Each structure stands twice: as structure tokens, then as C-alpha cells.
Coordinates of N, CA, C and O in Angstrom, one line a residue:
G122 N 0.8 -1.2 -0.1 CA 0.0 -0.1 -0.2 C 0.9 1.3 0.0 O 1.8 1.6 -0.7
G123 N 0.5 2.1 1.0 CA 1.2 3.4 1.0 C 2.6 3.4 1.3 O 3.3 4.2 0.8
D124 N 3.0 2.3 2.2 CA 4.5 2.3 2.5 C 5.3 1.9 1.4 O 6.3 2.5 1.3
N125 N 4.8 0.9 0.6 CA 5.5 0.6 -0.6 C 5.7 1.7 -1.7 O 6.9 1.7 -2.1
T126 N 4.8 2.6 -1.8 CA 4.9 3.7 -2.6 C 5.8 4.6 -2.0 O 6.6 5.2 -2.9
L127 N 5.8 5.0 -0.9 CA 6.6 6.0 0.0 C 8.1 5.4 -0.3 O 9.2 6.0 -0.7
R128 N 8.4 4.0 -0.3 CA 9.7 3.4 -0.3 C 10.1 3.6 -1.8 O 11.4 3.9 -1.8
K129 N 9.4 3.4 -2.8 CA 9.7 3.4 -4.1 C 10.2 5.0 -4.4 O 11.1 5.2 -5.1
M130 N 9.4 5.9 -3.8 CA 9.8 7.4 -4.2 C 11.0 7.8 -3.4 O 11.9 8.3 -4.1
T131 N 11.3 7.2 -2.5 CA 12.6 7.5 -1.5 C 13.6 6.9 -2.4 O 14.8 7.5 -2.5
T132 N 13.5 5.5 -3.0 CA 14.6 4.9 -3.5 C 15.0 5.6 -4.9 O 16.0 6.0 -5.1
S133 N 13.9 6.3 -5.4 CA 14.0 6.9 -6.6 C 14.8 8.3 -6.5 O 15.6 8.8 -7.4
L134 N 14.8 8.8 -5.2 CA 15.4 10.1 -4.9 C 16.6 9.8 -4.5 O 17.5 10.8 -4.5
A135 N 17.1 8.7 -4.0 CA 18.4 8.4 -3.4 C 19.4 8.4 -4.5 O 19.2 7.8 -5.7
G136 N 20.6 8.8 -4.2 CA 21.7 8.7 -4.9 C 22.5 7.3 -5.0 O 21.8 6.4 -4.3
T137 N 23.6 7.1 -5.6 CA 24.1 6.0 -5.6 C 24.6 5.3 -4.3 O 24.7 4.2 -4.2
E138 N 24.8 6.2 -3.5 CA 25.3 5.8 -2.0 C 24.1 5.7 -1.1 O 24.3 5.7 0.2
G139 N 23.0 5.9 -1.6 CA 21.8 5.9 -0.7 C 21.2 7.0 -0.1 O 20.3 7.2 0.6
A140 N 22.2 8.4 -0.2 CA 21.7 9.4 0.3 C 20.6 10.2 -0.5 O 20.7 10.1 -1.7
V141 N 19.8 10.9 0.1 CA 18.8 11.7 -0.6 C 19.2 13.0 -1.1 O 19.8 13.7 -0.4
C142 N 19.0 13.2 -2.6 CA 19.6 14.4 -3.2 C 18.9 15.7 -2.3 O 17.7 15.8 -2.1
K143 N 19.8 16.6 -2.3 CA 19.3 18.1 -1.6 C 19.1 18.9 -2.6 O 20.2 19.1 -3.6
V144 N 18.0 19.5 -2.6 CA 17.7 20.9 -3.6 C 18.2 22.0 -3.1 O 17.5 22.3 -2.0
P145 N 18.9 22.9 -3.5 CA 19.3 24.1 -2.9 C 18.3 25.2 -2.7 O 17.3 25.2 -3.7
H146 N 18.0 25.9 -1.7 CA 17.0 27.0 -1.4 C 17.5 28.2 -2.6 O 18.7 28.3 -2.5
T147 N 16.6 28.7 -3.3 CA 16.9 29.7 -4.3 C 16.1 31.0 -4.1 O 15.1 30.9 -3.4
V148 N 16.8 32.0 -4.7 CA 15.9 33.3 -4.9 C 16.0 33.7 -6.4 O 16.9 33.4 -6.9
T149 N 14.9 34.0 -6.8 CA 14.8 34.6 -8.3 C 14.6 36.1 -8.4 O 13.7 36.6 -7.5
A150 N 15.2 36.7 -9.2 CA 15.3 38.3 -9.3 C 14.9 38.5 -10.8 O 15.6 37.8 -11.7
A151 N 14.3 39.3 -11.0 CA 13.8 39.9 -12.4 C 13.9 41.3 -12.4 O 13.4 42.1 -11.8
L152 N 14.6 41.8 -13.5 CA 14.7 43.3 -13.7 C 14.2 43.5 -15.1 O 14.4 42.9 -16.1
S153 N 13.7 44.7 -15.2 CA 12.9 45.1 -16.8 C 13.1 46.5 -16.9 O 12.9 47.3 -15.9
Q154 N 13.7 47.0 -18.1 CA 13.8 48.3 -18.3 C 13.3 48.5 -19.7 O 13.7 48.0 -20.7
Q155 N 12.4 49.6 -19.8 CA 12.1 50.0 -21.0 C 13.3 50.8 -21.8 O 13.6 51.7 -21.1
L156 N 13.7 50.4 -22.9 CA 14.7 51.1 -23.6 C 14.4 52.3 -24.6 O 14.9 53.3 -24.4
A157 N 13.5 51.8 -25.3 CA 12.9 52.8 -26.3 C 11.5 52.4 -26.8 O 11.5 51.6 -27.3
G158 N 10.6 53.4 -26.7 CA 9.2 53.1 -27.3 C 8.9 52.0 -26.8 O 8.8 51.8 -25.5
P159 N 8.3 50.9 -27.5 CA 7.9 49.6 -27.0 C 8.8 48.5 -26.7 O 8.5 47.4 -26.2
L160 N 10.1 48.8 -26.7 CA 11.3 47.8 -26.7 C 11.7 47.8 -25.3 O 11.9 48.9 -24.6
R161 N 11.6 46.7 -24.8 CA 11.9 46.4 -23.3 C 13.2 45.4 -23.1 O 13.0 44.4 -23.9
A162 N 14.0 45.7 -22.2 CA 15.3 44.5 -21.9 C 14.7 44.1 -20.5 O 14.2 44.7 -19.7
R163 N 15.2 42.8 -20.4 CA 15.0 42.0 -19.2 C 16.0 41.1 -18.9 O 16.6 40.6 -19.7
V164 N 16.2 40.9 -17.4 CA 17.2 39.9 -17.0 C 16.6 39.2 -16.0 O 16.1 39.7 -15.0
D165 N 16.5 38.0 -15.7 CA 16.0 37.0 -14.7 C 17.2 36.2 -14.2 O 18.0 35.6 -15.0
A166 N 17.3 36.3 -13.1 CA 18.5 35.6 -12.3 C 17.9 34.5 -11.3 O 17.0 34.9 -10.5
R167 N 18.6 33.4 -11.1 CA 18.2 32.4 -10.1 C 19.5 32.2 -9.3 O 20.5 31.9 -9.8
L168 N 19.4 32.6 -8.0 CA 20.6 32.5 -7.1 C 20.2 31.6 -6.0 O 19.2 31.4 -5.6
A169 N 21.5 30.7 -5.6 CA 21.3 30.1 -4.3 C 21.5 30.9 -3.2 O 21.9 32.2 -3.3
L170 N 21.0 30.6 -2.0 CA 20.9 31.5 -0.9 C 22.4 31.8 -0.4 O 22.6 32.9 0.2
S171 N 23.3 31.1 -1.0 CA 24.6 31.2 -0.5 C 25.2 32.4 -1.3 O 26.4 33.0 -1.3
G172 N 24.5 32.9 -2.4 CA 24.8 34.0 -3.3 C 25.5 33.5 -4.6 O 25.7 34.2 -5.6
Q173 N 25.5 32.0 -4.8 CA 26.2 31.7 -6.1 C 25.0 31.8 -7.2 O 24.0 31.2 -6.9
P174 N 25.3 32.3 -8.4 CA 24.4 32.2 -9.4 C 24.2 31.0 -10.1 O 25.3 30.1 -10.4
L175 N 22.9 30.6 -10.1 CA 22.4 29.3 -10.8 C 22.3 29.5 -12.2 O 22.6 28.6 -13.1
E176 N 21.6 30.4 -12.7 CA 21.0 30.6 -13.9 C 20.8 32.0 -14.3 O 20.1 32.6 -13.3
T177 N 21.1 32.6 -15.3 CA 20.6 34.0 -15.8 C 20.0 33.9 -17.1 O 20.5 33.2 -18.0
C178 N 19.0 34.6 -17.3 CA 18.3 34.7 -18.6 C 18.2 36.1 -19.0 O 17.7 36.8 -18.3
Y179 N 18.6 36.5 -20.3 CA 18.6 37.7 -20.9 C 17.4 37.7 -21.9 O 17.4 36.9 -22.7
G180 N 16.7 39.0 -21.7 CA 15.7 38.9 -23.2 C 15.3 40.3 -23.4 O 15.6 41.3 -22.7
L181 N 14.6 40.4 -24.5 CA 14.0 41.6 -25.2 C 12.6 41.3 -25.5 O 12.3 40.2 -26.0
D182 N 11.8 42.3 -25.3 CA 10.4 42.2 -25.9 C 9.9 43.5 -26.5 O 10.2 44.5 -25.9
C183 N 8.9 43.3 -27.5 CA 8.4 44.5 -28.1 C 7.1 44.4 -28.4 O 6.7 43.3 -29.0
A184 N 6.1 45.4 -28.2 CA 4.8 45.4 -28.5 C 4.8 45.4 -29.8 O 5.3 46.4 -30.6
L185 N 3.9 44.7 -30.7 CA 3.6 45.0 -32.1 C 2.4 45.6 -32.4 O 1.4 45.5 -31.7
P186 N 2.6 46.6 -33.3 CA 1.3 47.3 -33.5 C 0.3 46.4 -34.4 O 0.8 45.4 -35.0
P187 N -0.9 46.6 -34.6 CA -1.6 47.6 -34.0 C -2.0 47.4 -32.7 O -2.5 46.3 -32.1
G188 N -2.0 48.5 -31.8 CA -2.6 48.4 -30.4 C -1.8 47.4 -29.4 O -2.4 47.4 -28.2
G189 N -0.7 47.1 -29.7 CA 0.0 46.1 -28.7 C -0.7 44.8 -28.4 O -0.7 44.2 -27.5
A190 N -1.4 44.2 -29.5 CA -2.2 43.0 -29.2 C -1.3 41.9 -29.3 O -1.7 40.7 -29.0
A191 N -0.1 42.0 -29.6 CA 0.8 40.9 -29.9 C 2.2 41.5 -29.4 O 2.5 42.8 -29.4
R192 N 3.1 40.6 -28.9 CA 4.4 40.9 -28.5 C 5.7 39.7 -28.9 O 5.2 38.8 -29.1
L193 N 6.6 40.6 -29.5 CA 7.8 39.8 -30.2 C 8.6 39.6 -28.9 O 9.0 40.6 -28.3
V194 N 9.1 38.3 -28.6 CA 9.9 38.0 -27.4 C 10.9 37.2 -27.8 O 10.8 36.2 -28.4
A195 N 12.1 37.6 -27.3 CA 13.4 36.8 -27.5 C 14.2 36.9 -26.3 O 14.3 37.6 -25.4
W196 N 14.8 35.7 -26.1 CA 15.6 35.4 -24.7 C 16.7 34.6 -25.1 O 16.7 33.8 -25.9
Y197 N 17.9 34.6 -24.2 CA 19.1 33.7 -24.2 C 19.4 33.3 -22.8 O 19.5 34.4 -22.0
S198 N 19.7 32.2 -22.7 CA 20.3 31.7 -21.4 C 21.7 31.1 -21.7 O 21.9 30.0 -22.4
P199 N 22.8 31.7 -21.1 CA 24.1 31.1 -21.4 C 24.5 29.9 -20.7 O 25.3 29.2 -21.2
Q200 N 23.7 29.8 -19.6 CA 24.2 28.4 -19.0 C 23.7 27.2 -19.6 O 24.2 26.1 -19.6
R201 N 22.5 27.4 -20.3 CA 21.6 26.4 -21.0 C 22.2 26.2 -22.4 O 22.1 25.4 -23.0
R202 N 22.9 27.3 -22.7 CA 23.3 27.5 -24.2 C 22.1 27.5 -25.2 O 22.2 26.8 -26.3
E203 N 21.1 28.3 -25.1 CA 19.8 28.1 -25.7 C 19.4 29.4 -25.9 O 19.5 30.3 -25.0
A204 N 18.6 29.7 -26.8 CA 17.7 30.9 -27.2 C 16.6 30.7 -28.0 O 16.4 29.4 -28.5
M205 N 15.6 31.5 -27.8 CA 14.4 31.4 -28.5 C 13.7 32.9 -28.7 O 13.9 33.7 -28.1
A206 N 13.1 32.9 -29.6 CA 12.2 34.0 -30.2 C 10.8 33.5 -30.4 O 10.4 32.5 -31.0
E207 N 9.7 34.3 -30.0 CA 8.3 33.9 -30.3 C 7.4 35.2 -30.4 O 7.8 36.2 -29.9
V208 N 6.3 35.0 -31.1 CA 5.3 36.1 -31.0 C 4.2 35.5 -30.1 O 3.7 34.4 -30.3
R209 N 3.9 36.4 -29.0 CA 2.9 36.1 -28.1 C 1.8 37.1 -28.4 O 1.7 38.2 -28.6
F210 N 0.5 36.3 -28.8 CA -0.8 37.0 -29.0 C -1.5 37.1 -27.8 O -1.8 36.3 -27.0
M211 N -2.1 38.4 -27.5 CA -2.8 38.6 -26.1 C -4.3 38.6 -26.5 O -4.9 39.1 -27.7
E212 N -5.1 38.1 -25.6 CA -6.6 38.0 -25.8 C -7.1 39.3 -25.2 O -6.7 39.8 -24.2
S213 N -8.2 39.9 -25.9 CA -8.9 40.9 -25.4 C -10.2 40.8 -24.9 O -10.8 39.6 -24.6

């Protein structure tokens, strides 16, 4: 029953030496600045409570005319070595 399920979950979380993996406590911060007109720059950072940076993501977004019903969004993550651009449509 329940004890067997808990044992399986604990086993799946255990490392090769039987110790349970610890997830560090983190803080996330996001800064955004309007550059010119509808163009904004953004930086998202995830830090361990010890102050060590875990991940940083840089982005740009711009409202598309008419009326800003859509946004062009692009971001880059150096730690993951990946980037993406997309168009987001807003519902009214």
C-alpha cells in the first residue's frame, strides 16, 4: 500500500550511495527596463541563498502594432546555451 509507494519514491530520489539528493534553496530576481518606445530589456536571475548564481536569462520584448495585441519576445540563457524567439498574442 502506501508504505511501498513511499519506499519507491525515496529509492528513486536516493543517490548511488543511498543519500537523498538535496535541492538548494533559491531566490529569483527579475529586472526589466524600457529602452525606447515599446522595446524592453529583461534579466532574470536565479541564485542560491549562498549567493552563487545558478542561472541567468537575458531577454528583449517589443509590443507589435496595432494596439499592442501581440508581443515579439526573444531570450538567451548562457548556462543552458539556448535561445528562443516567439510572437505572443494577447486576448482582449
